[in-house]
């Protein structure tokens, strides 16, 4: 926005902090808040639902929008329900438990549409095929991994998440979106730490040892992995701690320590040590199995991951003759999901350990038509094209910030027939689709609900090439 426009907008905002006023909520925002308008200003209201008329109080005034809290609901949405979690309004891990699940799925499709309207100006959003959101039959207990911060209160060990807009630790002895085994193991580990008086890390004083309890469970194998993230390598009564965990939790197959002594919000540090059991646990997706180390990335909702990857396969429309590039390939899950129906799959990632895992996973399943390299797609793609190997399909599954700009430019230069975009952020999806729209037509977008009761929505977009291909390319960065 230009400076003069911003100044005009600021002049128009006459709402004062603490002022109360009536707002009609129009839609759900990308963070799960209700979005309405007052005096032509956007108002964000956490907890409000579309169609509701709410008396709100302004809590923060910004140049282009206002934040407010509900004082009273004058007209309630028929889709408003009582959240089943007793800590819902404190925890902040979920944002939409007060909205019926059917309405959540509709809201998530609308979040994708609104992001496209804001960020994809080259696209005629009204003419796009945006399918209803694919949901879960049972949208509870779907997370296979928990990462709970550890703290002390009145001599008692706590483990959970920090409260909404605060640094107050909410103890989560039960969580309705976590697999029950993750919370069970966490609760028993809390008791063991308490019984053995293992020092708990204090962020303010930077003293103590145990910072985080991480538990991952294999949905289909039952394997359980426990990671204790500590501020120091030394743990008082370490062997006794290990022995007690093995005695009280014999089902845990992997006990790992990760050391993170930095003042940071990141969970993991660089050093990891297996304390007992195996380095890996096993998990399966469809007929593929994967070895998961403590720091390996793996989708948090295995049930929906199968649906997501099947949508990728559907969008790729493979006949057995296609050459596929799996950009941001990680440990190779998407590429391996498609490998049986493709001529060849090539993947790349900037993390060498991920590429080694991808190679191991491919070899374990007997794939001979896969090839994985360390590096960026914007280097490897032009190099392969110049060598006579051009992809028919490119799959991108970027982080929340979206695709690297250089990768988008490379796709526009390489011009595969089909691009399949797997998104975990509607805003970055919309921006990247806008960038690709000069040479690609969006065939359709399929939202997928990977995280019920949160505002997160994933989507698979299929794009068709609409221009011819050049003959020779120069690798970027050479």
GROMACS .gro file of C-alpha atoms in nm:
model
  478
    1UNK     CA    1   0.000   0.000   0.000
    2UNK     CA    2   0.136   0.348  -0.092
    3UNK     CA    3   0.214   0.596   0.186
    4UNK     CA    4  -0.070   0.833   0.094
    5UNK     CA    5  -0.321   0.550   0.088
    6UNK     CA    6  -0.195   0.427   0.424
    7UNK     CA    7  -0.228   0.776   0.570
    8UNK     CA    8  -0.587   0.803   0.446
    9UNK     CA    9  -0.667   0.463   0.593
   10UNK     CA   10  -0.520   0.566   0.928
   11UNK     CA   11  -0.727   0.885   0.927
   12UNK     CA   12  -1.041   0.679   0.872
   13UNK     CA   13  -0.986   0.471   1.185
   14UNK     CA   14  -1.175   0.648   1.460
   15UNK     CA   15  -1.224   0.348   1.685
   16UNK     CA   16  -1.049   0.382   2.019
   17UNK     CA   17  -0.904   0.106   2.233
   18UNK     CA   18  -1.162  -0.010   2.486
   19UNK     CA   19  -1.454   0.112   2.273
   20UNK     CA   20  -1.747  -0.128   2.237
   21UNK     CA   21  -1.948  -0.169   1.917
   22UNK     CA   22  -2.162  -0.415   1.718
   23UNK     CA   23  -2.005  -0.625   1.442
   24UNK     CA   24  -2.160  -0.878   1.204
   25UNK     CA   25  -1.910  -1.154   1.128
   26UNK     CA   26  -1.867  -1.229   0.758
   27UNK     CA   27  -1.617  -1.515   0.750
   28UNK     CA   28  -1.342  -1.709   0.927
   29UNK     CA   29  -0.992  -1.563   0.895
   30UNK     CA   30  -0.674  -1.754   0.819
   31UNK     CA   31  -0.594  -1.780   1.192
   32UNK     CA   32  -0.943  -1.898   1.285
   33UNK     CA   33  -1.074  -1.564   1.404
   34UNK     CA   34  -1.406  -1.409   1.301
   35UNK     CA   35  -1.376  -1.130   1.043
   36UNK     CA   36  -1.623  -0.842   1.025
   37UNK     CA   37  -1.637  -0.469   0.943
   38UNK     CA   38  -1.710  -0.155   1.141
   39UNK     CA   39  -1.691   0.193   0.990
   40UNK     CA   40  -1.543   0.027   0.680
   41UNK     CA   41  -1.260  -0.116   0.890
   42UNK     CA   42  -1.168  -0.482   0.913
   43UNK     CA   43  -1.224  -0.617   1.263
   44UNK     CA   44  -1.073  -0.948   1.379
   45UNK     CA   45  -1.263  -1.118   1.661
   46UNK     CA   46  -1.127  -1.447   1.801
   47UNK     CA   47  -1.405  -1.694   1.882
   48UNK     CA   48  -1.670  -1.525   1.664
   49UNK     CA   49  -1.839  -1.719   1.383
   50UNK     CA   50  -1.982  -1.625   1.042
   51UNK     CA   51  -2.335  -1.487   1.062
   52UNK     CA   52  -2.305  -1.388   1.427
   53UNK     CA   53  -2.382  -1.041   1.555
   54UNK     CA   54  -2.143  -0.968   1.842
   55UNK     CA   55  -2.086  -0.680   2.078
   56UNK     CA   56  -1.707  -0.648   2.090
   57UNK     CA   57  -1.446  -0.439   2.267
   58UNK     CA   58  -1.147  -0.303   2.073
   59UNK     CA   59  -0.825  -0.443   2.220
   60UNK     CA   60  -0.567  -0.323   1.965
   61UNK     CA   61  -0.581  -0.056   1.696
   62UNK     CA   62  -0.361  -0.103   1.389
   63UNK     CA   63  -0.319   0.115   1.077
   64UNK     CA   64  -0.544  -0.104   0.860
   65UNK     CA   65  -0.741  -0.320   1.102
   66UNK     CA   66  -0.874  -0.355   1.454
   67UNK     CA   67  -0.847  -0.646   1.697
   68UNK     CA   68  -1.138  -0.698   1.935
   69UNK     CA   69  -1.276  -0.944   2.189
   70UNK     CA   70  -1.631  -1.067   2.235
   71UNK     CA   71  -1.830  -0.902   2.513
   72UNK     CA   72  -2.167  -1.048   2.420
   73UNK     CA   73  -2.313  -1.256   2.135
   74UNK     CA   74  -2.637  -1.092   2.026
   75UNK     CA   75  -2.711  -1.340   1.746
   76UNK     CA   76  -2.558  -1.688   1.761
   77UNK     CA   77  -2.456  -1.903   1.467
   78UNK     CA   78  -2.651  -2.230   1.435
   79UNK     CA   79  -2.310  -2.392   1.380
   80UNK     CA   80  -2.178  -2.287   1.721
   81UNK     CA   81  -2.124  -2.584   1.954
   82UNK     CA   82  -1.978  -2.636   2.300
   83UNK     CA   83  -1.606  -2.720   2.271
   84UNK     CA   84  -1.549  -3.069   2.416
   85UNK     CA   85  -1.204  -2.979   2.552
   86UNK     CA   86  -1.220  -2.814   2.897
   87UNK     CA   87  -0.896  -2.623   2.827
   88UNK     CA   88  -0.998  -2.504   2.481
   89UNK     CA   89  -1.023  -2.136   2.569
   90UNK     CA   90  -0.686  -2.141   2.746
   91UNK     CA   91  -0.459  -2.365   2.540
   92UNK     CA   92  -0.468  -2.214   2.191
   93UNK     CA   93  -0.364  -2.537   2.020
   94UNK     CA   94  -0.704  -2.554   1.847
   95UNK     CA   95  -0.894  -2.254   1.715
   96UNK     CA   96  -1.223  -2.399   1.587
   97UNK     CA   97  -1.361  -2.650   1.838
   98UNK     CA   98  -1.657  -2.416   1.893
   99UNK     CA   99  -1.759  -2.464   1.526
  100UNK     CA  100  -1.934  -2.781   1.406
  101UNK     CA  101  -1.705  -3.003   1.200
  102UNK     CA  102  -1.918  -2.976   0.886
  103UNK     CA  103  -1.897  -2.597   0.910
  104UNK     CA  104  -1.521  -2.617   0.970
  105UNK     CA  105  -1.480  -2.793   0.637
  106UNK     CA  106  -1.683  -2.523   0.462
  107UNK     CA  107  -1.485  -2.250   0.636
  108UNK     CA  108  -1.154  -2.400   0.526
  109UNK     CA  109  -1.261  -2.404   0.163
  110UNK     CA  110  -1.359  -2.039   0.207
  111UNK     CA  111  -1.016  -1.960   0.361
  112UNK     CA  112  -0.856  -2.089   0.040
  113UNK     CA  113  -1.094  -1.880  -0.172
  114UNK     CA  114  -1.030  -1.563   0.030
  115UNK     CA  115  -0.653  -1.611   0.003
  116UNK     CA  116  -0.686  -1.644  -0.374
  117UNK     CA  117  -0.894  -1.325  -0.392
  118UNK     CA  118  -0.627  -1.133  -0.199
  119UNK     CA  119  -0.309  -1.268  -0.355
  120UNK     CA  120  -0.386  -1.424  -0.697
  121UNK     CA  121  -0.498  -1.129  -0.906
  122UNK     CA  122  -0.423  -1.300  -1.237
  123UNK     CA  123  -0.677  -1.570  -1.160
  124UNK     CA  124  -1.053  -1.544  -1.208
  125UNK     CA  125  -1.136  -1.698  -0.870
  126UNK     CA  126  -1.508  -1.720  -0.943
  127UNK     CA  127  -1.436  -1.954  -1.234
  128UNK     CA  128  -1.190  -2.179  -1.050
  129UNK     CA  129  -1.289  -2.536  -0.962
  130UNK     CA  130  -1.237  -2.545  -0.584
  131UNK     CA  131  -1.373  -2.869  -0.444
  132UNK     CA  132  -1.532  -2.923  -0.101
  133UNK     CA  133  -1.274  -2.990   0.170
  134UNK     CA  134  -1.186  -3.356   0.229
  135UNK     CA  135  -1.244  -3.420   0.599
  136UNK     CA  136  -1.207  -3.705   0.848
  137UNK     CA  137  -1.465  -3.964   0.950
  138UNK     CA  138  -1.344  -3.925   1.309
  139UNK     CA  139  -1.170  -3.587   1.350
  140UNK     CA  140  -1.018  -3.662   1.691
  141UNK     CA  141  -0.696  -3.817   1.827
  142UNK     CA  142  -0.531  -3.782   1.487
  143UNK     CA  143  -0.187  -3.637   1.578
  144UNK     CA  144   0.091  -3.894   1.591
  145UNK     CA  145   0.342  -3.666   1.764
  146UNK     CA  146   0.334  -3.439   2.068
  147UNK     CA  147   0.594  -3.179   2.168
  148UNK     CA  148   0.508  -3.060   2.518
  149UNK     CA  149   0.714  -2.801   2.703
  150UNK     CA  150   0.806  -2.893   3.059
  151UNK     CA  151   0.782  -2.663   3.360
  152UNK     CA  152   0.730  -2.651   3.736
  153UNK     CA  153   0.445  -2.501   3.935
  154UNK     CA  154   0.419  -2.525   4.310
  155UNK     CA  155   0.660  -2.818   4.312
  156UNK     CA  156   0.470  -3.013   4.046
  157UNK     CA  157   0.606  -3.107   3.702
  158UNK     CA  158   0.388  -2.979   3.416
  159UNK     CA  159   0.399  -3.057   3.045
  160UNK     CA  160   0.190  -2.892   2.777
  161UNK     CA  161   0.158  -2.582   2.560
  162UNK     CA  162   0.182  -2.213   2.634
  163UNK     CA  163  -0.153  -2.038   2.672
  164UNK     CA  164  -0.304  -1.800   2.419
  165UNK     CA  165  -0.094  -1.482   2.389
  166UNK     CA  166   0.100  -1.570   2.704
  167UNK     CA  167   0.399  -1.758   2.837
  168UNK     CA  168   0.189  -1.943   3.091
  169UNK     CA  169   0.229  -2.317   3.058
  170UNK     CA  170  -0.100  -2.508   3.032
  171UNK     CA  171  -0.063  -2.862   3.168
  172UNK     CA  172  -0.220  -3.104   2.919
  173UNK     CA  173  -0.284  -3.435   3.090
  174UNK     CA  174  -0.533  -3.508   2.811
  175UNK     CA  175  -0.554  -3.374   2.456
  176UNK     CA  176  -0.839  -3.467   2.224
  177UNK     CA  177  -0.646  -3.417   1.901
  178UNK     CA  178  -0.342  -3.622   2.011
  179UNK     CA  179  -0.315  -3.998   1.975
  180UNK     CA  180  -0.397  -4.128   2.327
  181UNK     CA  181  -0.061  -4.303   2.356
  182UNK     CA  182   0.131  -3.975   2.320
  183UNK     CA  183  -0.043  -3.817   2.618
  184UNK     CA  184  -0.029  -4.139   2.820
  185UNK     CA  185   0.349  -4.166   2.775
  186UNK     CA  186   0.397  -3.796   2.849
  187UNK     CA  187   0.198  -3.823   3.173
  188UNK     CA  188   0.400  -4.119   3.296
  189UNK     CA  189   0.729  -3.948   3.207
  190UNK     CA  190   0.613  -3.642   3.405
  191UNK     CA  191   0.558  -3.868   3.704
  192UNK     CA  192   0.901  -4.027   3.666
  193UNK     CA  193   1.071  -3.686   3.645
  194UNK     CA  194   0.880  -3.584   3.957
  195UNK     CA  195   0.965  -3.901   4.148
  196UNK     CA  196   1.335  -3.886   4.063
  197UNK     CA  197   1.353  -3.509   4.114
  198UNK     CA  198   1.517  -3.453   3.778
  199UNK     CA  199   1.578  -3.075   3.745
  200UNK     CA  200   1.329  -2.905   3.511
  201UNK     CA  201   1.457  -2.627   3.286
  202UNK     CA  202   1.362  -2.269   3.376
  203UNK     CA  203   1.364  -2.036   3.075
  204UNK     CA  204   1.390  -1.721   3.284
  205UNK     CA  205   1.692  -1.828   3.491
  206UNK     CA  206   1.826  -2.070   3.227
  207UNK     CA  207   1.882  -2.334   3.492
  208UNK     CA  208   1.768  -2.695   3.512
  209UNK     CA  209   1.783  -2.977   3.260
  210UNK     CA  210   1.466  -3.115   3.096
  211UNK     CA  211   1.301  -2.872   2.851
  212UNK     CA  212   1.061  -3.073   2.634
  213UNK     CA  213   0.898  -3.416   2.617
  214UNK     CA  214   0.848  -3.535   2.258
  215UNK     CA  215   0.649  -3.853   2.190
  216UNK     CA  216   0.579  -4.006   1.849
  217UNK     CA  217   0.366  -4.315   1.785
  218UNK     CA  218   0.330  -4.525   1.474
  219UNK     CA  219  -0.044  -4.537   1.402
  220UNK     CA  220  -0.017  -4.863   1.212
  221UNK     CA  221   0.279  -5.027   1.387
  222UNK     CA  222   0.218  -4.921   1.747
  223UNK     CA  223   0.587  -4.828   1.781
  224UNK     CA  224   0.654  -4.548   2.031
  225UNK     CA  225   0.951  -4.313   2.046
  226UNK     CA  226   1.031  -4.086   2.341
  227UNK     CA  227   1.266  -3.790   2.311
  228UNK     CA  228   1.379  -3.588   2.611
  229UNK     CA  229   1.509  -3.248   2.502
  230UNK     CA  230   1.756  -3.124   2.762
  231UNK     CA  231   1.952  -2.805   2.815
  232UNK     CA  232   2.263  -2.999   2.916
  233UNK     CA  233   2.421  -3.325   2.808
  234UNK     CA  234   2.445  -3.448   3.165
  235UNK     CA  235   2.122  -3.565   3.329
  236UNK     CA  236   2.128  -3.629   3.703
  237UNK     CA  237   2.046  -3.996   3.779
  238UNK     CA  238   2.040  -4.064   3.405
  239UNK     CA  239   2.065  -4.444   3.426
  240UNK     CA  240   1.797  -4.457   3.693
  241UNK     CA  241   1.577  -4.239   3.470
  242UNK     CA  242   1.630  -4.474   3.175
  243UNK     CA  243   1.562  -4.781   3.389
  244UNK     CA  244   1.237  -4.631   3.526
  245UNK     CA  245   1.113  -4.538   3.178
  246UNK     CA  246   1.183  -4.890   3.054
  247UNK     CA  247   1.015  -5.043   3.358
  248UNK     CA  248   0.699  -4.828   3.353
  249UNK     CA  249   0.680  -4.792   2.974
  250UNK     CA  250   0.805  -5.121   2.825
  251UNK     CA  251   0.616  -5.046   2.503
  252UNK     CA  252   0.851  -4.754   2.423
  253UNK     CA  253   1.093  -4.887   2.161
  254UNK     CA  254   1.320  -4.584   2.131
  255UNK     CA  255   1.443  -4.354   2.410
  256UNK     CA  256   1.642  -4.058   2.283
  257UNK     CA  257   1.806  -3.749   2.430
  258UNK     CA  258   1.842  -3.430   2.229
  259UNK     CA  259   2.059  -3.149   2.365
  260UNK     CA  260   1.948  -2.790   2.311
  261UNK     CA  261   2.122  -2.541   2.537
  262UNK     CA  262   2.042  -2.236   2.327
  263UNK     CA  263   1.806  -1.954   2.416
  264UNK     CA  264   1.564  -2.025   2.136
  265UNK     CA  265   1.206  -2.118   2.057
  266UNK     CA  266   1.328  -2.410   1.845
  267UNK     CA  267   1.254  -2.748   2.002
  268UNK     CA  268   1.556  -2.947   1.890
  269UNK     CA  269   1.928  -2.885   1.914
  270UNK     CA  270   2.197  -3.032   1.689
  271UNK     CA  271   2.317  -3.317   1.914
  272UNK     CA  272   2.116  -3.637   1.956
  273UNK     CA  273   2.197  -3.955   2.150
  274UNK     CA  274   2.003  -4.282   2.169
  275UNK     CA  275   1.973  -4.369   2.538
  276UNK     CA  276   1.801  -4.706   2.502
  277UNK     CA  277   1.629  -4.918   2.239
  278UNK     CA  278   1.630  -4.849   1.867
  279UNK     CA  279   1.734  -4.538   1.680
  280UNK     CA  280   1.422  -4.561   1.462
  281UNK     CA  281   1.058  -4.654   1.489
  282UNK     CA  282   0.855  -4.788   1.199
  283UNK     CA  283   0.546  -4.639   1.040
  284UNK     CA  284   0.350  -4.729   0.729
  285UNK     CA  285   0.150  -4.532   0.475
  286UNK     CA  286  -0.053  -4.755   0.249
  287UNK     CA  287   0.186  -5.034   0.147
  288UNK     CA  288   0.500  -4.824   0.213
  289UNK     CA  289   0.695  -4.839   0.538
  290UNK     CA  290   0.928  -4.574   0.676
  291UNK     CA  291   1.198  -4.561   0.942
  292UNK     CA  292   1.156  -4.251   1.158
  293UNK     CA  293   1.447  -4.113   1.356
  294UNK     CA  294   1.380  -3.864   1.634
  295UNK     CA  295   1.422  -3.560   1.409
  296UNK     CA  296   1.286  -3.699   1.083
  297UNK     CA  297   0.995  -3.504   0.938
  298UNK     CA  298   0.679  -3.708   0.891
  299UNK     CA  299   0.321  -3.597   0.839
  300UNK     CA  300   0.142  -3.553   1.173
  301UNK     CA  301  -0.190  -3.701   1.058
  302UNK     CA  302  -0.122  -4.038   0.888
  303UNK     CA  303  -0.490  -4.102   0.812
  304UNK     CA  304  -0.530  -3.781   0.613
  305UNK     CA  305  -0.182  -3.811   0.465
  306UNK     CA  306  -0.300  -4.112   0.264
  307UNK     CA  307  -0.592  -3.906   0.131
  308UNK     CA  308  -0.359  -3.612   0.054
  309UNK     CA  309  -0.109  -3.827  -0.134
  310UNK     CA  310  -0.388  -3.999  -0.325
  311UNK     CA  311  -0.502  -3.654  -0.438
  312UNK     CA  312  -0.145  -3.584  -0.556
  313UNK     CA  313  -0.152  -3.910  -0.752
  314UNK     CA  314  -0.490  -3.820  -0.900
  315UNK     CA  315  -0.363  -3.477  -1.007
  316UNK     CA  316  -0.047  -3.625  -1.163
  317UNK     CA  317  -0.270  -3.856  -1.374
  318UNK     CA  318   0.013  -4.103  -1.435
  319UNK     CA  319   0.014  -4.355  -1.718
  320UNK     CA  320   0.352  -4.517  -1.649
  321UNK     CA  321   0.546  -4.307  -1.900
  322UNK     CA  322   0.593  -3.988  -1.701
  323UNK     CA  323   0.915  -3.842  -1.565
  324UNK     CA  324   0.849  -3.680  -1.228
  325UNK     CA  325   1.042  -3.428  -1.021
  326UNK     CA  326   0.967  -3.427  -0.648
  327UNK     CA  327   1.096  -3.088  -0.534
  328UNK     CA  328   1.131  -3.038  -0.156
  329UNK     CA  329   1.131  -3.419  -0.149
  330UNK     CA  330   1.238  -3.466   0.216
  331UNK     CA  331   1.261  -3.839   0.290
  332UNK     CA  332   1.084  -3.916  -0.038
  333UNK     CA  333   0.730  -3.991   0.078
  334UNK     CA  334   0.539  -3.826  -0.208
  335UNK     CA  335   0.776  -3.945  -0.480
  336UNK     CA  336   0.765  -4.303  -0.355
  337UNK     CA  337   0.385  -4.284  -0.341
  338UNK     CA  338   0.392  -4.220  -0.717
  339UNK     CA  339   0.693  -4.426  -0.821
  340UNK     CA  340   0.507  -4.746  -0.916
  341UNK     CA  341   0.298  -4.557  -1.171
  342UNK     CA  342   0.580  -4.345  -1.319
  343UNK     CA  343   0.870  -4.405  -1.556
  344UNK     CA  344   1.113  -4.224  -1.325
  345UNK     CA  345   1.108  -4.007  -1.012
  346UNK     CA  346   1.384  -3.761  -0.933
  347UNK     CA  347   1.389  -3.569  -0.608
  348UNK     CA  348   1.605  -3.309  -0.443
  349UNK     CA  349   1.637  -3.148  -0.103
  350UNK     CA  350   1.891  -2.917   0.058
  351UNK     CA  351   1.920  -3.140   0.368
  352UNK     CA  352   2.174  -3.420   0.304
  353UNK     CA  353   2.030  -3.642   0.579
  354UNK     CA  354   1.686  -3.628   0.416
  355UNK     CA  355   1.831  -3.737   0.082
  356UNK     CA  356   2.010  -4.029   0.247
  357UNK     CA  357   1.679  -4.132   0.407
  358UNK     CA  358   1.502  -4.099   0.071
  359UNK     CA  359   1.759  -4.327  -0.093
  360UNK     CA  360   1.727  -4.581   0.189
  361UNK     CA  361   1.346  -4.575   0.167
  362UNK     CA  362   1.357  -4.626  -0.210
  363UNK     CA  363   1.605  -4.914  -0.184
  364UNK     CA  364   1.408  -5.078   0.096
  365UNK     CA  365   1.100  -5.093  -0.125
  366UNK     CA  366   1.293  -5.214  -0.429
  367UNK     CA  367   1.243  -4.906  -0.646
  368UNK     CA  368   1.495  -4.882  -0.930
  369UNK     CA  369   1.333  -4.585  -1.103
  370UNK     CA  370   1.418  -4.323  -0.837
  371UNK     CA  371   1.709  -4.081  -0.816
  372UNK     CA  372   1.777  -3.840  -0.529
  373UNK     CA  373   2.029  -3.555  -0.510
  374UNK     CA  374   2.128  -3.287  -0.259
  375UNK     CA  375   2.065  -2.932  -0.375
  376UNK     CA  376   1.802  -2.695  -0.507
  377UNK     CA  377   1.561  -2.764  -0.790
  378UNK     CA  378   1.656  -2.437  -0.959
  379UNK     CA  379   2.005  -2.581  -1.016
  380UNK     CA  380   1.921  -2.943  -1.099
  381UNK     CA  381   1.619  -2.889  -1.325
  382UNK     CA  382   1.794  -2.683  -1.597
  383UNK     CA  383   2.097  -2.915  -1.577
  384UNK     CA  384   1.881  -3.222  -1.638
  385UNK     CA  385   1.692  -3.052  -1.923
  386UNK     CA  386   2.020  -2.965  -2.095
  387UNK     CA  387   2.126  -3.327  -2.059
  388UNK     CA  388   1.810  -3.434  -2.238
  389UNK     CA  389   1.598  -3.528  -1.937
  390UNK     CA  390   1.286  -3.315  -1.909
  391UNK     CA  391   1.015  -3.375  -1.645
  392UNK     CA  392   0.654  -3.424  -1.746
  393UNK     CA  393   0.530  -3.354  -1.392
  394UNK     CA  394   0.678  -3.143  -1.114
  395UNK     CA  395   0.549  -3.190  -0.758
  396UNK     CA  396   0.617  -2.908  -0.511
  397UNK     CA  397   0.543  -2.941  -0.139
  398UNK     CA  398   0.707  -2.628   0.008
  399UNK     CA  399   0.717  -2.502   0.368
  400UNK     CA  400   0.462  -2.246   0.486
  401UNK     CA  401   0.649  -1.956   0.322
  402UNK     CA  402   0.584  -2.114  -0.017
  403UNK     CA  403   0.815  -2.187  -0.308
  404UNK     CA  404   1.148  -2.014  -0.344
  405UNK     CA  405   1.116  -1.743  -0.609
  406UNK     CA  406   1.404  -1.896  -0.805
  407UNK     CA  407   1.218  -2.228  -0.818
  408UNK     CA  408   0.906  -2.062  -0.960
  409UNK     CA  409   1.118  -1.892  -1.226
  410UNK     CA  410   1.283  -2.225  -1.307
  411UNK     CA  411   0.945  -2.398  -1.346
  412UNK     CA  412   0.841  -2.124  -1.588
  413UNK     CA  413   1.160  -2.185  -1.787
  414UNK     CA  414   1.152  -2.567  -1.778
  415UNK     CA  415   0.774  -2.576  -1.842
  416UNK     CA  416   0.668  -2.929  -1.753
  417UNK     CA  417   0.326  -3.025  -1.881
  418UNK     CA  418   0.182  -3.054  -1.529
  419UNK     CA  419   0.262  -2.893  -1.194
  420UNK     CA  420   0.108  -3.038  -0.878
  421UNK     CA  421   0.130  -2.794  -0.587
  422UNK     CA  422   0.084  -2.934  -0.234
  423UNK     CA  423   0.020  -2.643   0.002
  424UNK     CA  424   0.006  -2.602   0.379
  425UNK     CA  425  -0.059  -2.225   0.360
  426UNK     CA  426  -0.338  -2.078   0.141
  427UNK     CA  427  -0.172  -1.735   0.127
  428UNK     CA  428   0.160  -1.860  -0.012
  429UNK     CA  429  -0.030  -2.098  -0.242
  430UNK     CA  430  -0.224  -1.805  -0.386
  431UNK     CA  431   0.090  -1.594  -0.439
  432UNK     CA  432   0.273  -1.881  -0.609
  433UNK     CA  433  -0.023  -1.968  -0.832
  434UNK     CA  434  -0.037  -1.604  -0.935
  435UNK     CA  435   0.331  -1.620  -1.033
  436UNK     CA  436   0.275  -1.936  -1.240
  437UNK     CA  437  -0.047  -1.812  -1.402
  438UNK     CA  438   0.139  -1.646  -1.691
  439UNK     CA  439   0.215  -1.989  -1.837
  440UNK     CA  440  -0.014  -2.228  -1.649
  441UNK     CA  441  -0.386  -2.273  -1.609
  442UNK     CA  442  -0.516  -2.388  -1.272
  443UNK     CA  443  -0.723  -2.699  -1.346
  444UNK     CA  444  -0.862  -2.735  -0.993
  445UNK     CA  445  -0.783  -2.699  -0.624
  446UNK     CA  446  -0.868  -2.966  -0.366
  447UNK     CA  447  -0.858  -2.856   0.002
  448UNK     CA  448  -0.774  -3.129   0.255
  449UNK     CA  449  -0.831  -3.104   0.630
  450UNK     CA  450  -0.510  -3.234   0.785
  451UNK     CA  451  -0.566  -3.070   1.123
  452UNK     CA  452  -0.932  -3.074   1.234
  453UNK     CA  453  -1.038  -2.810   1.488
  454UNK     CA  454  -0.750  -2.581   1.388
  455UNK     CA  455  -0.750  -2.307   1.125
  456UNK     CA  456  -0.489  -2.490   0.915
  457UNK     CA  457  -0.590  -2.616   0.572
  458UNK     CA  458  -0.385  -2.800   0.311
  459UNK     CA  459  -0.463  -2.809  -0.058
  460UNK     CA  460  -0.358  -2.982  -0.377
  461UNK     CA  461  -0.363  -2.767  -0.691
  462UNK     CA  462  -0.324  -2.905  -1.043
  463UNK     CA  463  -0.180  -2.678  -1.311
  464UNK     CA  464  -0.163  -2.733  -1.691
  465UNK     CA  465   0.103  -2.579  -1.916
  466UNK     CA  466  -0.037  -2.343  -2.179
  467UNK     CA  467   0.284  -2.241  -2.370
  468UNK     CA  468   0.564  -2.408  -2.566
  469UNK     CA  469   0.896  -2.534  -2.424
  470UNK     CA  470   1.240  -2.377  -2.496
  471UNK     CA  471   1.527  -2.594  -2.619
  472UNK     CA  472   1.817  -2.508  -2.390
  473UNK     CA  473   1.847  -2.374  -2.035
  474UNK     CA  474   2.130  -2.245  -1.820
  475UNK     CA  475   2.137  -2.378  -1.459
  476UNK     CA  476   2.086  -2.100  -1.208
  477UNK     CA  477   2.379  -2.034  -0.976
  478UNK     CA  478   2.644  -2.160  -1.220
   0.00000   0.00000   0.00000
